[in-house]
Coordinates of C-alpha atoms in Angstrom, one line a residue:
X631 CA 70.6 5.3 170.4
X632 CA 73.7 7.6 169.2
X633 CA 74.0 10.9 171.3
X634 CA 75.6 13.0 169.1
X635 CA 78.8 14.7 170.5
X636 CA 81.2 17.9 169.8
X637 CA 84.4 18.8 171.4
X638 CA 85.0 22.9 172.0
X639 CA 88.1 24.2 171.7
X640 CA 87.3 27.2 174.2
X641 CA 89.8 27.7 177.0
X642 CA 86.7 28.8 179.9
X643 CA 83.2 27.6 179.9
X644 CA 80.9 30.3 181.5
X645 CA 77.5 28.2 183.2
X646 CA 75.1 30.9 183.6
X647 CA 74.8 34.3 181.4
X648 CA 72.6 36.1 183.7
X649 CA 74.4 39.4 184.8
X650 CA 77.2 38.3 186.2
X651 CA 78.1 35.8 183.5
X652 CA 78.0 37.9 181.5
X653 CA 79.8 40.7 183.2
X654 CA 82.5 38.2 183.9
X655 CA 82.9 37.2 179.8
X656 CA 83.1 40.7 179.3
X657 CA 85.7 41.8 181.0
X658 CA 87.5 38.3 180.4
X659 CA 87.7 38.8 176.6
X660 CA 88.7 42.5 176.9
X661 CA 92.2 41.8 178.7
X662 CA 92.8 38.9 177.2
X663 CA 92.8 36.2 174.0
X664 CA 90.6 34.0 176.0
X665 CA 87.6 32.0 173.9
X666 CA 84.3 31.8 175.6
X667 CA 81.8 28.9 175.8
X668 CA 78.3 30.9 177.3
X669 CA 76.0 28.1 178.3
X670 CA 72.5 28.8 179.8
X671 CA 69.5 27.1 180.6
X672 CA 67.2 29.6 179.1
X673 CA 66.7 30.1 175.6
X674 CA 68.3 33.3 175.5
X675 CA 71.0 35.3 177.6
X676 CA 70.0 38.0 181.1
X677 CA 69.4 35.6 183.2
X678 CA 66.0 36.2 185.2
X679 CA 65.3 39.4 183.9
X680 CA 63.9 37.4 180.7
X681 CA 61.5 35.9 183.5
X682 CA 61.1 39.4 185.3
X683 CA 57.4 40.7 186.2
X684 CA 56.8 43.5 183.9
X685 CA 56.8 47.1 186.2
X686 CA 60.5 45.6 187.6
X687 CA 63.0 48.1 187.9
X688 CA 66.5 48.4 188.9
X689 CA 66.7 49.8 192.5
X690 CA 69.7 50.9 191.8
X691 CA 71.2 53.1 189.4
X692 CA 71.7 51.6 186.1
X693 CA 75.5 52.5 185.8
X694 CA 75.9 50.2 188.4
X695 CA 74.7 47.5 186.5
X696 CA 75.4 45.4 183.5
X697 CA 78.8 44.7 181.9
X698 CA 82.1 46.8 182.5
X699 CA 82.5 47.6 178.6
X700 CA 79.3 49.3 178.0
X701 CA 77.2 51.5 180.6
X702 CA 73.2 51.0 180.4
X703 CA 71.4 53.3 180.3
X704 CA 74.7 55.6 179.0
X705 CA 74.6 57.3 182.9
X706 CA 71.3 59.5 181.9
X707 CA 69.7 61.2 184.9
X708 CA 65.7 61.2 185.2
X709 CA 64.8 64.6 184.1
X710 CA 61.0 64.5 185.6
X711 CA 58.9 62.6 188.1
X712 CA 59.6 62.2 192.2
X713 CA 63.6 61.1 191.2
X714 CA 64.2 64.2 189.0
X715 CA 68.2 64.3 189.3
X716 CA 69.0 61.2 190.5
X717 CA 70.7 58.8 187.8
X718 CA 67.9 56.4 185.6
X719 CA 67.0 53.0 187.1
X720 CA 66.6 50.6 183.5
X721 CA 63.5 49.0 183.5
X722 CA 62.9 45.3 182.6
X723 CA 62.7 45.7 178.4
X724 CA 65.4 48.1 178.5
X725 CA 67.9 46.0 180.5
X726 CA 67.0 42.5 177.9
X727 CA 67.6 45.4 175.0
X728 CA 70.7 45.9 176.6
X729 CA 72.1 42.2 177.1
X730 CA 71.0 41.1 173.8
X731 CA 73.1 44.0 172.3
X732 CA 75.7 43.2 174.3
X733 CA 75.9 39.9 173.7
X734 CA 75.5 39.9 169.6
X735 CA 78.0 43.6 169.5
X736 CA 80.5 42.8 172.5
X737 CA 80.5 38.9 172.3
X738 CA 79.0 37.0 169.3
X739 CA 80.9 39.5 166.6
X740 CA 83.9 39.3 168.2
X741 CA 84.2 35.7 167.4
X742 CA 86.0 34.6 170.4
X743 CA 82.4 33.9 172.1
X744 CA 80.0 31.3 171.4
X745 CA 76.1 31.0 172.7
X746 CA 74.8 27.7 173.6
X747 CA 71.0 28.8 174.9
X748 CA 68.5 26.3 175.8
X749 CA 71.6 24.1 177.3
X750 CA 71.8 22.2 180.5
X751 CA 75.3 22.0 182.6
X752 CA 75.6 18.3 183.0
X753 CA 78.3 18.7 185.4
X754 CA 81.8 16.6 184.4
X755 CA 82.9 19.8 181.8
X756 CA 79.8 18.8 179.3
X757 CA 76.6 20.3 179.0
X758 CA 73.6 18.8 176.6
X759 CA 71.0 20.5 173.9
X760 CA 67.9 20.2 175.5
X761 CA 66.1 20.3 171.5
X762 CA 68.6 18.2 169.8
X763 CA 70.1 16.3 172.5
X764 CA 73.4 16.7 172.0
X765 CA 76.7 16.4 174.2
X766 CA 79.0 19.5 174.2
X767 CA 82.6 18.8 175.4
X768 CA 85.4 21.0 176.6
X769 CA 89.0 20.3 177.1
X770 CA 90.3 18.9 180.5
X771 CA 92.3 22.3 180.9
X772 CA 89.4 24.9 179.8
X773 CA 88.2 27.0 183.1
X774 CA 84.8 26.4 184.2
X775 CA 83.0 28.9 185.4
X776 CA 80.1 28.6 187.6
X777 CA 77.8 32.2 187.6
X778 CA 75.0 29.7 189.1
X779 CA 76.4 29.8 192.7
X780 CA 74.4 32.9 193.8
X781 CA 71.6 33.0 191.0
X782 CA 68.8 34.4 192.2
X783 CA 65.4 32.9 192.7
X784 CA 62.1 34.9 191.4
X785 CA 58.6 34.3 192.1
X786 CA 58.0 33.4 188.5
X787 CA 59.7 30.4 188.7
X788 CA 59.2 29.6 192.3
X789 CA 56.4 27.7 193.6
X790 CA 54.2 29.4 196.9
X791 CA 56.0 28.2 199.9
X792 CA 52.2 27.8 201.7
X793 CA 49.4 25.4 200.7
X794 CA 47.3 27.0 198.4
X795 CA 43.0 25.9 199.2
X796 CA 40.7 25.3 197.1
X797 CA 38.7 28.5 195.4
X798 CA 41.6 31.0 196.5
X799 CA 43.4 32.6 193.9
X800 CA 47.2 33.1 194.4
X801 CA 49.4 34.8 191.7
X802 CA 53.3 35.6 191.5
X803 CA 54.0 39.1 191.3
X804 CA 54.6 38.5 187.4
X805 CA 50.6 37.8 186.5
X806 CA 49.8 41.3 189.1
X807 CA 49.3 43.1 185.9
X808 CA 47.3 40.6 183.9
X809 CA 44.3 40.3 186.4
X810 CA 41.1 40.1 184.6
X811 CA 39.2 41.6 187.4
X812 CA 39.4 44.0 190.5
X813 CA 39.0 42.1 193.8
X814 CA 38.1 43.8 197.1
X815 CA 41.4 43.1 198.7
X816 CA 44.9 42.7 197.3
X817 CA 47.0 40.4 200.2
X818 CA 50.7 41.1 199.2
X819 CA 53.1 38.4 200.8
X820 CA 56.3 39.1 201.4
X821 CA 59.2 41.5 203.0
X822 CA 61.4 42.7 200.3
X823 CA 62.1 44.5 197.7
X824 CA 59.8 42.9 195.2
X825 CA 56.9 43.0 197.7
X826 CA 57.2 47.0 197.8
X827 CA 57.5 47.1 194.3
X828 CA 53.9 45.2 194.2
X829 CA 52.8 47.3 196.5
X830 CA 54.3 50.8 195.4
X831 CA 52.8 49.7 192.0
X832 CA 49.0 48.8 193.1
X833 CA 48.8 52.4 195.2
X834 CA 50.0 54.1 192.3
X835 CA 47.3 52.4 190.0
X836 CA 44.8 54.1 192.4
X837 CA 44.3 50.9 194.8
X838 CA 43.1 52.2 198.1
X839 CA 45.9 51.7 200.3
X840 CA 42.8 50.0 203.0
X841 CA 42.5 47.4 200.4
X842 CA 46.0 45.9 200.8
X843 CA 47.2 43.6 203.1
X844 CA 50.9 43.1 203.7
X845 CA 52.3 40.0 205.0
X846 CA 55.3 41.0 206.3
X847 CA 56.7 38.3 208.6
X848 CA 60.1 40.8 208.8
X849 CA 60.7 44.3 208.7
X850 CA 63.4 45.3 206.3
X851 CA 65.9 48.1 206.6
X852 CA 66.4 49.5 203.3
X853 CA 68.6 52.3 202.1
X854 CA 68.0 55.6 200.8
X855 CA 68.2 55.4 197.0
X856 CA 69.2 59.7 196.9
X857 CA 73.1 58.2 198.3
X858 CA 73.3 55.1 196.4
X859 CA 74.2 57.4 193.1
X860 CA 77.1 57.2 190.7
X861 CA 78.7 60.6 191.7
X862 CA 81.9 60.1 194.5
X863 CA 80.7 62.8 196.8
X864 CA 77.4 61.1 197.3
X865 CA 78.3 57.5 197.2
X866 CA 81.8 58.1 199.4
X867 CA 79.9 61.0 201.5
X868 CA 77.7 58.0 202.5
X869 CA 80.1 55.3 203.0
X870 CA 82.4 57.8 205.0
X871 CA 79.0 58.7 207.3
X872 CA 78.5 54.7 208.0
X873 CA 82.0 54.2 209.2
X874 CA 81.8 57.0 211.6
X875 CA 78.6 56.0 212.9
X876 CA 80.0 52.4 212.8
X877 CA 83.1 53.1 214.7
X878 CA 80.9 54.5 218.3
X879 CA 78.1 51.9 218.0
X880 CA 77.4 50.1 220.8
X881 CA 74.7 47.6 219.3
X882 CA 73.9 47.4 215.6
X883 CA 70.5 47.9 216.9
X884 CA 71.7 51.2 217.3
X885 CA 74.0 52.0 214.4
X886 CA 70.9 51.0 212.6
X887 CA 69.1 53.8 214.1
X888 CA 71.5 56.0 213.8
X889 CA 71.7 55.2 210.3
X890 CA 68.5 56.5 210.3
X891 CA 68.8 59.6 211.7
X892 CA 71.5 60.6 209.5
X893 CA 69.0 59.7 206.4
X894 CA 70.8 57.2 205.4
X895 CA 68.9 54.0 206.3
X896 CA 65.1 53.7 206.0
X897 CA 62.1 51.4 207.4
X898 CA 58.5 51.7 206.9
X899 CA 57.5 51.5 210.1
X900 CA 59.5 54.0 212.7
X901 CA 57.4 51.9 216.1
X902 CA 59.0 48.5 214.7
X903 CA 62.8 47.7 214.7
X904 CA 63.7 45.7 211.5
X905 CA 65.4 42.5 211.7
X906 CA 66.4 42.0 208.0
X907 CA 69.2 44.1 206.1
X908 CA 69.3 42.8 202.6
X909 CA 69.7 46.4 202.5
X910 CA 67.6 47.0 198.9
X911 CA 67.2 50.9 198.0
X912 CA 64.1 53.0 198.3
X913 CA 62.9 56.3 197.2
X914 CA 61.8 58.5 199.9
X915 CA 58.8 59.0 197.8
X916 CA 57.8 55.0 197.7
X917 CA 58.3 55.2 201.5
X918 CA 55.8 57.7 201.2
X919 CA 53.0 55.2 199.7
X920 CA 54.0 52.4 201.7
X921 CA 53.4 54.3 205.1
X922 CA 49.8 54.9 203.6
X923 CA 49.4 51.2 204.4
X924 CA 47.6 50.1 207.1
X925 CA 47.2 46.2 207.9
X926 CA 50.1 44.7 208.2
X927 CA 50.5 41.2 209.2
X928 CA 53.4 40.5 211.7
X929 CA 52.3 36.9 212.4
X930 CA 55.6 35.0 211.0
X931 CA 55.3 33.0 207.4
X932 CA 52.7 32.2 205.3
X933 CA 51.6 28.5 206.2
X934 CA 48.2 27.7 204.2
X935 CA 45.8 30.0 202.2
X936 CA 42.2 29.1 202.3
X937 CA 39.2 31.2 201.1
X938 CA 38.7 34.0 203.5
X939 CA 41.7 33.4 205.6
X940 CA 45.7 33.0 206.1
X941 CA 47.2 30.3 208.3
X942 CA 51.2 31.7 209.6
X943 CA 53.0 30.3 211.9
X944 CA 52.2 32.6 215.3
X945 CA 48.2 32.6 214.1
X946 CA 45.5 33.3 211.5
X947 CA 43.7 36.4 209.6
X948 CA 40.5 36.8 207.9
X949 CA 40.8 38.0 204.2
X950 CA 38.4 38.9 201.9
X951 CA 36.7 35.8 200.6
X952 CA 37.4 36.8 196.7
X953 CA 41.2 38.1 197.6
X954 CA 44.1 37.4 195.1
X955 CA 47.1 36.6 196.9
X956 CA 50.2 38.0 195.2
X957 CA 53.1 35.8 196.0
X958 CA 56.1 37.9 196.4
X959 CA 58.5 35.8 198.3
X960 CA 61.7 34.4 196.9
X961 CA 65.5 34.3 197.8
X962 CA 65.9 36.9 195.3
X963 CA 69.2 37.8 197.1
X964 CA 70.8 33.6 198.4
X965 CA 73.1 33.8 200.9
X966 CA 75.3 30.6 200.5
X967 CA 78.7 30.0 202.0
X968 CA 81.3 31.8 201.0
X969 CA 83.5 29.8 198.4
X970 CA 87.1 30.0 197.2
X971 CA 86.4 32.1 193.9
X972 CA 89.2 30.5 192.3
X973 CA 88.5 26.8 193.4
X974 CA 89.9 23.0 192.0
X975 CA 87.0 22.9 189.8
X976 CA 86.0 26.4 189.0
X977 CA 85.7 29.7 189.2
X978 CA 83.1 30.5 191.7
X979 CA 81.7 33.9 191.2
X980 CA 80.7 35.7 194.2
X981 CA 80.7 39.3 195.4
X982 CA 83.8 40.5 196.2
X983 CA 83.0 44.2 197.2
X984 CA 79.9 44.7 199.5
X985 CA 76.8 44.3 197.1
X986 CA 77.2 45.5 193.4
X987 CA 77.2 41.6 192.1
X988 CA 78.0 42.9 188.5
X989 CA 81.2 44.9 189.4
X990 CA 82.4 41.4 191.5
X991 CA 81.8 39.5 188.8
X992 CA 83.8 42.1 186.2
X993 CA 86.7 42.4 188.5
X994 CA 87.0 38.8 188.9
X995 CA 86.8 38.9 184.9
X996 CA 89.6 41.3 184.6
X997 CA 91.6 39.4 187.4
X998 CA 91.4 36.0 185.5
X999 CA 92.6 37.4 182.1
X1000 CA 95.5 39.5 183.6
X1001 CA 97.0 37.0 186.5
X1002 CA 99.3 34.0 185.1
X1003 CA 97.2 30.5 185.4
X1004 CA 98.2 27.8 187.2
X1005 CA 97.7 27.0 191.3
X1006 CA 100.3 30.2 192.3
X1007 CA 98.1 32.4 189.4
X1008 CA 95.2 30.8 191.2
X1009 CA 96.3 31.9 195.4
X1010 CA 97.3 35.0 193.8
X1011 CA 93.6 35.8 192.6
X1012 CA 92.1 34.6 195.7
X1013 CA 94.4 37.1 197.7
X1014 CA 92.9 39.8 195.3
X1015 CA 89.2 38.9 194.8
X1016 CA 88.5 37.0 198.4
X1017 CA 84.4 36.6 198.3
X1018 CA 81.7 39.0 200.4
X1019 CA 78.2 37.8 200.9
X1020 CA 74.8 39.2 200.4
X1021 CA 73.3 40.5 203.8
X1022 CA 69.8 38.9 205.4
X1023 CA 70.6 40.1 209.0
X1024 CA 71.9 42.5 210.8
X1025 CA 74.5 41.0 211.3
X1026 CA 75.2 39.4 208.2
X1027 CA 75.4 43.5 206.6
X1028 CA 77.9 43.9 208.8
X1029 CA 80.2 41.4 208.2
X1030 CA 79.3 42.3 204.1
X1031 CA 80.2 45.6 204.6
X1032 CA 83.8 43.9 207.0
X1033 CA 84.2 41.4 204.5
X1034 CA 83.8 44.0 200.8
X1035 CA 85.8 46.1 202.6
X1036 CA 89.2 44.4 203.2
X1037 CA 88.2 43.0 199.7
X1038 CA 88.6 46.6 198.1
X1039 CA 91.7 47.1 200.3
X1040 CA 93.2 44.1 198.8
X1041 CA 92.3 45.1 195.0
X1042 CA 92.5 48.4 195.3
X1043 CA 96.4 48.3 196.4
X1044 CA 96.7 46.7 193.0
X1045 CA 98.0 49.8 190.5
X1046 CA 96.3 48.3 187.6
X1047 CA 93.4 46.4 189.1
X1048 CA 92.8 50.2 190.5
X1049 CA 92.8 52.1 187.3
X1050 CA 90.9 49.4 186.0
X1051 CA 88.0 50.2 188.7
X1052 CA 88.6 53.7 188.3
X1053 CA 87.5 53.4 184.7
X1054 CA 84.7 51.2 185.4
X1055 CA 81.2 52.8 186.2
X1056 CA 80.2 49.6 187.6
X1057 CA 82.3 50.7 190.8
X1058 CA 80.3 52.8 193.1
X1059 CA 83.6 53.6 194.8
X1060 CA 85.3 54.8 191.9
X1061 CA 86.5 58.7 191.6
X1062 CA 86.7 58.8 187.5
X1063 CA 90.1 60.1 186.1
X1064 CA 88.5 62.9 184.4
X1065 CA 86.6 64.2 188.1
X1066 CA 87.7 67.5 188.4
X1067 CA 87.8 67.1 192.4
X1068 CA 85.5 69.1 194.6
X1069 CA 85.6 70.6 198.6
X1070 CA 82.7 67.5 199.3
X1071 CA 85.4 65.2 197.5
X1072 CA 88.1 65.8 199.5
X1073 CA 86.2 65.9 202.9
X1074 CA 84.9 61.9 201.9
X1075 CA 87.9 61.4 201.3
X1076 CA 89.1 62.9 204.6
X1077 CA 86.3 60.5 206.5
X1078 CA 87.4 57.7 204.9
X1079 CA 90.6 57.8 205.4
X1080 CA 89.8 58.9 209.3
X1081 CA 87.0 56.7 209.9
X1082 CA 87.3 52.9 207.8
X1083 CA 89.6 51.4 209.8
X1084 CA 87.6 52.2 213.9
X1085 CA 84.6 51.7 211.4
X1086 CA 85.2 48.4 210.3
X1087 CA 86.9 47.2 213.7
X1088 CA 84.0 48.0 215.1
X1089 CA 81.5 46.1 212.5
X1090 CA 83.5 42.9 212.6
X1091 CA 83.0 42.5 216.3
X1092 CA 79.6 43.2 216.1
X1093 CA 79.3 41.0 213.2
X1094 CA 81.0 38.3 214.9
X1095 CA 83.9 38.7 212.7
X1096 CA 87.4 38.9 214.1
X1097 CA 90.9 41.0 212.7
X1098 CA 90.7 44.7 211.6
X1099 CA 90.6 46.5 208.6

């Protein structure tokens, strides 16, 4: 048999165009003459929103996400409803609108970018047509870039992580809305931020709140969505808050707490003390619903389903015998060692600030195409963009937070790299040329500059980390 083969003259080869592929293509082909091979499994581009259950929003603004070049959602604020002012979270249509657009406008037209859906990576710089089998090439010195490394895993495509008996019926959160009938109880498994969404969305259906049950083998702290915002009195107000609180803490038990009382951290359950800190937002009007919720199951992980009753791992609960269980639980956030980004064999993309994958995947776009190539170009980047981490623990926010915050150090003392960011509304931390300054500018700006440095000390030896800011 002949496999068919084609050699691409493209100088990088992006694995992956979810959102940070494609936010790293972006701003690669922006700054520079670069030609773009975009390779990904899927039969289109975005990643795991094309496999996204269908009430998904973003929990974070949706300037914050997306590519550098173009902002989603154009910055709108929500005019009505319980987050009248704060800035619009895309849902899951408007963000696939968006990447297509992107793609076909920013990309495909530009003629420096080429699309090869419905591909698998074979490793070895080639990758294959999964419907017509054949073998795409690159040169030996095209850039390989892998926007795999972090991907995140969705209940769509995950299988349940218990055994499932016979007559029970267990959904992901994706089929939620496509039930064909109305059970008695509704168990919701999981933790995070897609289990409150399931659950945020059955109460406001009109579920009784007594007819869920919430697995939750880990409490989550979660932060308040009203500071996470696109405007730099808010989002640097906030961060200047944390690093004062951060600098006296004794435990991160109690910066957590403290957290709390200054309303910047949240938990669902003020009598239980959270052990998870992937740190999702949350409007203190979903926090509202999910307090109305009454059995919760603190009995570790999910082992077995059978009808009328969970198996965990520190005991068993009855359930309704004709109960859906709605899997929620995924590593929608993987926490993975941190990697070179620039690396022998490619460009790793990671987070470089804490959280805001799409920024640390832009930046490391813009980087690429304005740093010389070569193994000096190459330590130079990796002094710029040095990788952060997602959080899980308490301690692993912390040493996120240490680790994006020498990272922004490093770029920001960059002139360009820091007009760059300053332009970008991908950057939370950004203070837009155009700002016209304000008194609750200047006094973040004040507790930043007063408080980072204790702050962060502070979090890296209660992170485990060592070295300053």
């Amino acid at each position: 048999m002949t496999v068919r083969t084609r050699t691409l003259d493209v100088t990088h080869l992006v694995v992956g165009a979810g959102a940070t592929g494609l936010a790293f293509t972006d701003a690669l082909i922006d700054h520079s003459d670069a030609r773009v091979a975009l390779v990904d499994r899927r039969p289109g581009v975005g990643g795991h929103w094309r496999e996204a259950y269908p009430f998904v929003r973003l929990h974070q603004a949706s300037s914050f996400y997306g590519v550098a070049s173009t902002v989603l959602a154009e910055g709108r604020t929500q005019t009505e409803g319980p987050e009248a002012g704060l800035h619009v979270r895309a849902d899951q249509p408007t963000i696939q609108a968006y990447y297509d657009d992107v793609v076909q406008r920013r990309m495909l037209d530009s003629g420096r970018v080429e699309l090869f859906a419905g591909c698998d990576y074979l490793g070895d710089r080639s990758f294959v047509s999964v419907e017509t089998g054949t073998v795409h090439l690159v040169p030996e010195d095209c850039r390989v870039v892998d926007a795999r490394y972090l991907a995140p895993r969705i209940p769509a495509e995950t299988p349940p992580r218990f055994v499932v008996g016979a007559g029970v019926q267990v959904v992901p959160v994706n089929d939620l809305p496509a039930l064909e009938h109305d059970p008695s109880q509704y168990v919701v498994v999981g933790s995070g931020k897609t289990a409150t969404d399931a659950c945020v969305w059955l109460l406001g259906r009109g579920v009784d709140p007594d007819r869920i049950c919430w697995v939750r083998p880990r409490d989550p702290w979660m932060l308040n969505r009203a500071l996470i915002q696109p405007d730099p009195e808010v989002y640097l107000g906030m961060v200047a808050e944390m690093m004062r609180l951060a600098a006296s803490a004794e435990t991160l038990e109690g910066l957590f707490l403290d957290l709390e009382e200054a309303g910047i951290m949240l938990r669902v359950d003020r009598t239980v003390t959270p052990s998870m800190a992937k740190a999702p937002t949350l409007g203190t009007w979903e926090l509202d619903l999910l307090r109305t919720i009454g059995h919760v199951v603190r009995r570790g992980h999910v082992v077995s389903v059978e009808r009328g009753r969970l198996r965990l791992t520190e005991g068993s609960v009855e359930i309704a015998e004709d109960a859906v269980v709605v899997n929620c639980a995924a590593d929608g956030l993987r926490s993975r060692p941190r990697l070179p980004v620039w690396g022998q064999q490619a460009i790793t993309l990671q987070p470089v600030r804490a959280g805001f994958p799409c920024f640390g995947a832009a930046l490391t776009g813009y980087v690429e195409a304005t740093r010389p190539a070569g193994p000096e170009g190459d330590a130079e980047k990796n002094r710029l963009c040095p990788p952060s981490s997602f959080g899980n623990t308490l301690a692993d926010w912390a040493r996120m937070n240490v680790l994006g915050t020498r990272s922004a150090a490093s770029f920001g003392a960059e002139p360009d790299v820091k007009a760059w960011s300053d332009r970008v509304a991908l950057n939370p931390a950004r203070v837009p040329p155009e700002h016209p300054g304000s008194p609750a500018l200047d006094a973040a700006r004040e507790g930043l500059a007063r408080w980072t440095t204790p702050g962060v000390t502070r979090l890296a030896a209660l992170g485990g980390l060592g070295g300053g800011a």
